mmCIF file of C-alpha atoms in Angstrom:
data_model
loop_
_atom_site.group_PDB
_atom_site.id
_atom_site.type_symbol
_atom_site.label_atom_id
_atom_site.label_comp_id
_atom_site.label_asym_id
_atom_site.label_seq_id
_atom_site.Cartn_x
_atom_site.Cartn_y
_atom_site.Cartn_z
ATOM 1 C CA GLY A 14 -30.626 9.187 29.041
ATOM 2 C CA ALA A 15 -29.175 11.518 31.647
ATOM 3 C CA VAL A 16 -30.712 14.962 31.999
ATOM 4 C CA VAL A 17 -28.862 18.254 32.224
ATOM 5 C CA SER A 18 -30.855 21.349 33.071
ATOM 6 C CA GLN A 19 -29.752 24.890 32.342
ATOM 7 C CA HIS A 20 -31.240 28.088 33.737
ATOM 8 C CA PRO A 21 -32.171 30.655 32.619
ATOM 9 C CA SER A 22 -33.096 29.790 29.034
ATOM 10 C CA TRP A 23 -33.231 33.420 28.002
ATOM 11 C CA VAL A 24 -31.715 36.476 29.617
ATOM 12 C CA ILE A 25 -31.524 40.095 28.556
ATOM 13 C CA CYS A 26 -29.319 42.442 30.507
ATOM 14 C CA LYS A 27 -27.826 45.890 30.324
ATOM 15 C CA SER A 28 -24.220 46.431 29.371
ATOM 16 C CA GLY A 29 -21.964 46.379 32.414
ATOM 17 C CA THR A 30 -24.067 44.041 34.518
ATOM 18 C CA SER A 31 -23.250 40.455 35.457
ATOM 19 C CA VAL A 32 -25.277 37.396 34.555
ATOM 20 C CA LYS A 33 -25.172 33.959 36.175
ATOM 21 C CA ILE A 34 -26.098 30.778 34.303
ATOM 22 C CA GLU A 35 -26.663 27.529 36.156
ATOM 23 C CA CYS A 36 -26.076 24.016 34.861
ATOM 24 C CA ARG A 37 -27.425 21.073 36.835
ATOM 25 C CA SER A 38 -27.169 17.334 36.288
ATOM 26 C CA LEU A 39 -30.567 16.135 37.485
ATOM 27 C CA ASP A 40 -30.188 12.381 37.771
ATOM 28 C CA PHE A 41 -26.463 11.747 37.791
ATOM 29 C CA GLN A 42 -23.244 13.062 39.232
ATOM 30 C CA ALA A 43 -20.732 14.938 37.147
ATOM 31 C CA THR A 44 -17.254 15.796 38.383
ATOM 32 C CA THR A 45 -16.629 17.482 35.071
ATOM 33 C CA MET A 46 -18.843 19.840 33.126
ATOM 34 C CA PHE A 47 -18.016 21.720 29.954
ATOM 35 C CA TRP A 48 -19.125 25.195 28.952
ATOM 36 C CA TYR A 49 -19.566 26.041 25.274
ATOM 37 C CA ARG A 50 -20.451 29.220 23.440
ATOM 38 C CA GLN A 51 -22.135 29.384 20.051
ATOM 39 C CA PHE A 52 -22.488 32.502 17.936
ATOM 40 C CA PRO A 53 -25.171 32.620 15.217
ATOM 41 C CA LYS A 54 -24.556 30.183 12.380
ATOM 42 C CA GLN A 55 -21.320 29.015 13.941
ATOM 43 C CA SER A 56 -20.390 25.836 15.724
ATOM 44 C CA LEU A 57 -19.925 25.281 19.431
ATOM 45 C CA MET A 58 -16.661 26.561 20.844
ATOM 46 C CA LEU A 59 -15.404 25.119 24.103
ATOM 47 C CA MET A 60 -14.826 27.864 26.645
ATOM 48 C CA ALA A 61 -13.763 25.982 29.735
ATOM 49 C CA THR A 62 -13.796 22.720 31.621
ATOM 50 C CA SER A 63 -15.414 22.920 35.032
ATOM 51 C CA ASN A 64 -14.025 20.587 37.682
ATOM 52 C CA GLU A 65 -15.844 19.912 40.940
ATOM 53 C CA GLY A 66 -13.883 21.219 43.891
ATOM 54 C CA SER A 67 -11.090 22.802 41.873
ATOM 55 C CA LYS A 68 -10.399 25.629 39.485
ATOM 56 C CA ALA A 69 -11.793 25.559 35.991
ATOM 57 C CA THR A 70 -9.535 25.069 33.000
ATOM 58 C CA TYR A 71 -10.012 27.723 30.347
ATOM 59 C CA GLU A 72 -9.409 27.397 26.635
ATOM 60 C CA GLN A 73 -6.981 29.726 24.927
ATOM 61 C CA GLY A 74 -8.439 33.157 24.353
ATOM 62 C CA VAL A 75 -11.146 32.880 27.015
ATOM 63 C CA GLU A 76 -10.786 35.408 29.832
ATOM 64 C CA LYS A 77 -11.087 33.642 33.162
ATOM 65 C CA ASP A 78 -11.776 36.883 35.022
ATOM 66 C CA LYS A 79 -14.667 37.673 32.736
ATOM 67 C CA PHE A 80 -16.220 34.220 32.654
ATOM 68 C CA LEU A 81 -16.233 32.999 36.229
ATOM 69 C CA ILE A 82 -16.932 29.308 36.707
ATOM 70 C CA ASN A 83 -17.843 27.667 39.980
ATOM 71 C CA HIS A 84 -18.402 23.937 40.392
ATOM 72 C CA ALA A 85 -19.257 23.581 44.058
ATOM 73 C CA SER A 86 -21.026 20.231 43.940
ATOM 74 C CA LEU A 87 -21.260 17.107 41.812
ATOM 75 C CA THR A 88 -24.507 18.299 40.273
ATOM 76 C CA LEU A 89 -24.076 22.051 39.799
ATOM 77 C CA SER A 90 -21.781 24.295 37.824
ATOM 78 C CA THR A 91 -22.323 28.013 37.298
ATOM 79 C CA LEU A 92 -20.992 30.400 34.686
ATOM 80 C CA THR A 93 -21.025 34.109 35.514
ATOM 81 C CA VAL A 94 -20.477 36.578 32.719
ATOM 82 C CA THR A 95 -19.090 39.630 34.482
ATOM 83 C CA SER A 96 -19.465 43.175 33.177
ATOM 84 C CA ALA A 97 -21.272 41.890 30.121
ATOM 85 C CA HIS A 98 -21.011 43.755 26.839
ATOM 86 C CA PRO A 99 -22.962 43.378 23.586
ATOM 87 C CA GLU A 100 -20.205 41.240 22.078
ATOM 88 C CA ASP A 101 -20.875 38.683 24.833
ATOM 89 C CA SER A 102 -24.341 38.099 23.411
ATOM 90 C CA SER A 103 -24.383 34.433 22.464
ATOM 91 C CA PHE A 104 -25.870 31.011 23.110
ATOM 92 C CA TYR A 105 -24.148 29.398 26.091
ATOM 93 C CA ILE A 106 -24.454 25.624 26.506
ATOM 94 C CA CYS A 107 -23.181 23.348 29.240
ATOM 95 C CA SER A 108 -22.576 19.627 29.038
ATOM 96 C CA ALA A 109 -21.723 16.900 31.495
ATOM 97 C CA ARG A 110 -20.583 13.304 31.540
ATOM 98 C CA ASP A 111 -22.201 10.650 33.679
ATOM 99 C CA LEU A 112 -19.510 9.130 35.897
ATOM 100 C CA LYS A 113 -21.305 5.788 36.117
ATOM 101 C CA GLN A 114 -21.588 5.347 32.370
ATOM 102 C CA ASP A 115 -18.663 5.120 30.055
ATOM 103 C CA THR A 116 -20.472 5.525 26.782
ATOM 104 C CA GLY A 117 -18.478 8.672 26.320
ATOM 105 C CA GLU A 118 -21.614 10.589 25.537
ATOM 106 C CA LEU A 119 -21.827 14.124 26.784
ATOM 107 C CA PHE A 120 -25.274 15.293 27.813
ATOM 108 C CA PHE A 121 -26.128 18.860 26.930
ATOM 109 C CA GLY A 122 -28.271 21.375 28.752
ATOM 110 C CA GLU A 123 -30.973 23.263 26.885
ATOM 111 C CA GLY A 124 -28.737 26.284 26.441
ATOM 112 C CA SER A 125 -29.004 29.868 27.634
ATOM 113 C CA ARG A 126 -29.400 32.696 25.174
ATOM 114 C CA LEU A 127 -27.822 35.896 26.450
ATOM 115 C CA THR A 128 -28.582 39.268 24.904
ATOM 116 C CA VAL A 129 -26.634 42.239 26.196
ATOM 117 C CA LEU A 130 -28.126 45.622 25.347
ATOM 118 C CA GLY B 12 -5.397 21.107 18.414
ATOM 119 C CA GLN B 13 -8.271 19.819 16.367
ATOM 120 C CA ASN B 14 -9.115 20.498 12.739
ATOM 121 C CA ILE B 15 -12.534 19.195 11.733
ATOM 122 C CA ASP B 16 -14.019 19.716 8.281
ATOM 123 C CA GLN B 17 -17.525 19.063 7.034
ATOM 124 C CA PRO B 18 -19.600 20.545 4.216
ATOM 125 C CA THR B 19 -21.497 23.714 4.980
ATOM 126 C CA GLU B 20 -24.848 22.688 3.613
ATOM 127 C CA MET B 21 -26.708 19.961 1.752
ATOM 128 C CA THR B 22 -30.178 19.698 0.259
ATOM 129 C CA ALA B 23 -32.149 16.541 -0.378
ATOM 130 C CA THR B 24 -35.672 15.377 -1.109
ATOM 131 C CA GLU B 25 -37.998 13.773 1.394
ATOM 132 C CA GLY B 26 -37.491 10.006 1.381
ATOM 133 C CA ALA B 27 -33.992 10.226 -0.049
ATOM 134 C CA ILE B 28 -30.629 9.327 1.486
ATOM 135 C CA VAL B 29 -27.968 11.874 2.383
ATOM 136 C CA GLN B 30 -24.376 11.286 3.462
ATOM 137 C CA ILE B 31 -22.507 13.919 5.442
ATOM 138 C CA ASN B 32 -18.741 13.527 5.405
ATOM 139 C CA CYS B 33 -16.381 14.642 8.127
ATOM 140 C CA THR B 34 -12.594 14.647 8.051
ATOM 141 C CA TYR B 35 -10.459 15.411 11.044
ATOM 142 C CA GLN B 36 -6.886 15.971 12.118
ATOM 143 C CA THR B 37 -6.448 15.828 15.860
ATOM 144 C CA SER B 38 -3.713 15.789 18.444
ATOM 145 C CA GLY B 39 -5.521 13.055 20.344
ATOM 146 C CA PHE B 40 -8.462 10.844 19.461
ATOM 147 C CA ASN B 41 -10.889 9.133 21.784
ATOM 148 C CA GLY B 42 -14.074 8.850 19.786
ATOM 149 C CA LEU B 43 -16.133 10.640 17.166
ATOM 150 C CA PHE B 44 -19.657 11.880 17.729
ATOM 151 C CA TRP B 45 -22.480 13.129 15.585
ATOM 152 C CA TYR B 46 -25.033 15.537 16.976
ATOM 153 C CA GLN B 47 -28.194 17.043 15.525
ATOM 154 C CA GLN B 48 -29.033 20.648 16.311
ATOM 155 C CA HIS B 49 -32.214 22.461 15.400
ATOM 156 C CA ALA B 50 -32.056 26.245 15.232
ATOM 157 C CA GLY B 51 -32.047 27.834 18.665
ATOM 158 C CA GLU B 52 -31.808 24.522 20.488
ATOM 159 C CA ALA B 53 -29.047 22.535 22.147
ATOM 160 C CA PRO B 54 -27.455 19.612 20.283
ATOM 161 C CA THR B 55 -28.895 16.144 20.667
ATOM 162 C CA PHE B 56 -26.780 13.010 20.492
ATOM 163 C CA LEU B 57 -27.071 10.839 17.379
ATOM 164 C CA SER B 58 -24.135 8.457 17.303
ATOM 165 C CA TYR B 59 -20.720 7.561 18.640
ATOM 166 C CA ASN B 60 -17.852 5.700 16.966
ATOM 167 C CA VAL B 61 -14.585 4.804 18.637
ATOM 168 C CA LEU B 62 -13.624 1.756 16.527
ATOM 169 C CA ASP B 63 -13.499 1.496 12.750
ATOM 170 C CA GLY B 64 -16.665 0.455 11.033
ATOM 171 C CA LEU B 65 -20.333 1.196 10.737
ATOM 172 C CA GLU B 66 -22.738 1.862 13.597
ATOM 173 C CA GLU B 67 -26.413 1.681 12.699
ATOM 174 C CA LYS B 68 -29.248 3.218 14.718
ATOM 175 C CA GLY B 69 -32.547 3.156 12.911
ATOM 176 C CA ARG B 70 -32.539 5.603 10.015
ATOM 177 C CA PHE B 71 -29.156 6.981 11.007
ATOM 178 C CA SER B 72 -25.794 5.260 10.537
ATOM 179 C CA SER B 73 -22.292 6.486 11.201
ATOM 180 C CA PHE B 74 -18.997 5.206 9.840
ATOM 181 C CA LEU B 75 -15.455 5.720 11.071
ATOM 182 C CA SER B 76 -12.022 5.116 9.595
ATOM 183 C CA ARG B 77 -9.370 6.143 12.102
ATOM 184 C CA SER B 78 -6.467 5.601 9.716
ATOM 185 C CA LYS B 79 -8.031 7.998 7.222
ATOM 186 C CA GLY B 80 -9.328 10.482 9.784
ATOM 187 C CA TYR B 81 -12.725 10.147 8.180
ATOM 188 C CA SER B 82 -16.306 9.651 9.224
ATOM 189 C CA TYR B 83 -19.692 9.973 7.642
ATOM 190 C CA LEU B 84 -23.252 10.193 8.878
ATOM 191 C CA LEU B 85 -25.862 8.526 6.697
ATOM 192 C CA LEU B 86 -29.459 9.654 6.942
ATOM 193 C CA LYS B 87 -31.977 7.350 5.272
ATOM 194 C CA GLU B 88 -35.638 7.849 4.423
ATOM 195 C CA LEU B 89 -35.340 11.554 4.995
ATOM 196 C CA GLN B 90 -38.205 13.308 6.713
ATOM 197 C CA MET B 91 -38.994 16.999 6.891
ATOM 198 C CA LYS B 92 -38.137 16.993 10.587
ATOM 199 C CA ASP B 93 -34.586 15.964 9.703
ATOM 200 C CA SER B 94 -33.917 19.495 8.459
ATOM 201 C CA ALA B 95 -31.302 20.652 10.944
ATOM 202 C CA SER B 96 -27.609 21.232 11.447
ATOM 203 C CA TYR B 97 -25.478 18.113 11.914
ATOM 204 C CA LEU B 98 -22.325 18.490 13.952
ATOM 205 C CA CYS B 99 -19.305 16.224 13.754
ATOM 206 C CA ALA B 100 -17.317 16.258 17.000
ATOM 207 C CA VAL B 101 -14.057 14.624 18.046
ATOM 208 C CA ARG B 102 -13.221 13.769 21.646
ATOM 209 C CA ASP B 103 -9.721 13.854 23.026
ATOM 210 C CA GLY B 104 -8.316 11.942 25.961
ATOM 211 C CA ASP B 105 -9.588 14.515 28.449
ATOM 212 C CA TYR B 106 -13.176 14.018 27.284
ATOM 213 C CA LYS B 107 -13.207 17.416 25.645
ATOM 214 C CA LEU B 108 -15.288 17.604 22.493
ATOM 215 C CA SER B 109 -14.224 19.758 19.580
ATOM 216 C CA PHE B 110 -16.933 20.470 17.034
ATOM 217 C CA GLY B 111 -16.897 20.984 13.319
ATOM 218 C CA ALA B 112 -18.723 23.986 11.905
ATOM 219 C CA GLY B 113 -21.800 21.883 11.188
ATOM 220 C CA THR B 114 -23.644 20.868 8.025
ATOM 221 C CA THR B 115 -27.066 22.384 7.458
ATOM 222 C CA VAL B 116 -29.351 19.824 5.844
ATOM 223 C CA THR B 117 -32.500 21.051 4.153
ATOM 224 C CA VAL B 118 -35.146 18.478 3.291
ATOM 225 C CA ARG B 119 -37.536 19.438 0.518
ATOM 226 C CA ALA B 120 -40.934 17.908 -0.134
#
């Protein structure tokens, strides 16, 4: 199956700093990538849809100025958590769909665990 | 919006069969997915149903009834490694997936 790589896997930062998470589709092109957040013992919550070459679409309740998304190419989307605070500590996961396959399956990255001190 | 319900947890014995039910109410439907997620890891794809009926993949099978807004995931010949959280997810027309809260399955020896 298609491979989606996420980096970094783990990140610890101080409150008030910004953290960038990268999501790459390694062997396919993805015009659309999705960013999810998962708090402990909870399910995945969609944060935003990242569209190559255009602005991201954010879900209700997600601050677009706090969670900056850039999708500059068909294989890379980035999520930047700006001025991070402890309540932003979570597991962030990206997913992408292979344009050339219409199985409907979304391929997930390995996830990035953010801890804000 | 999407409303997806599944049991919180289930326990079964190694070698047994377990069925995880999922009911959904959605504003748009374009397929139902089941994912497996081990603690601290990203979800991995198990199955996909878009038409009514049963899809079988080895020890795992998934069933869908669109008219009833109902699906189940059947795990046969349970193994210890099957202990995980199982997520039911519904896709809308924009390819967005909405997830249920997940069912934690514990397999006992």
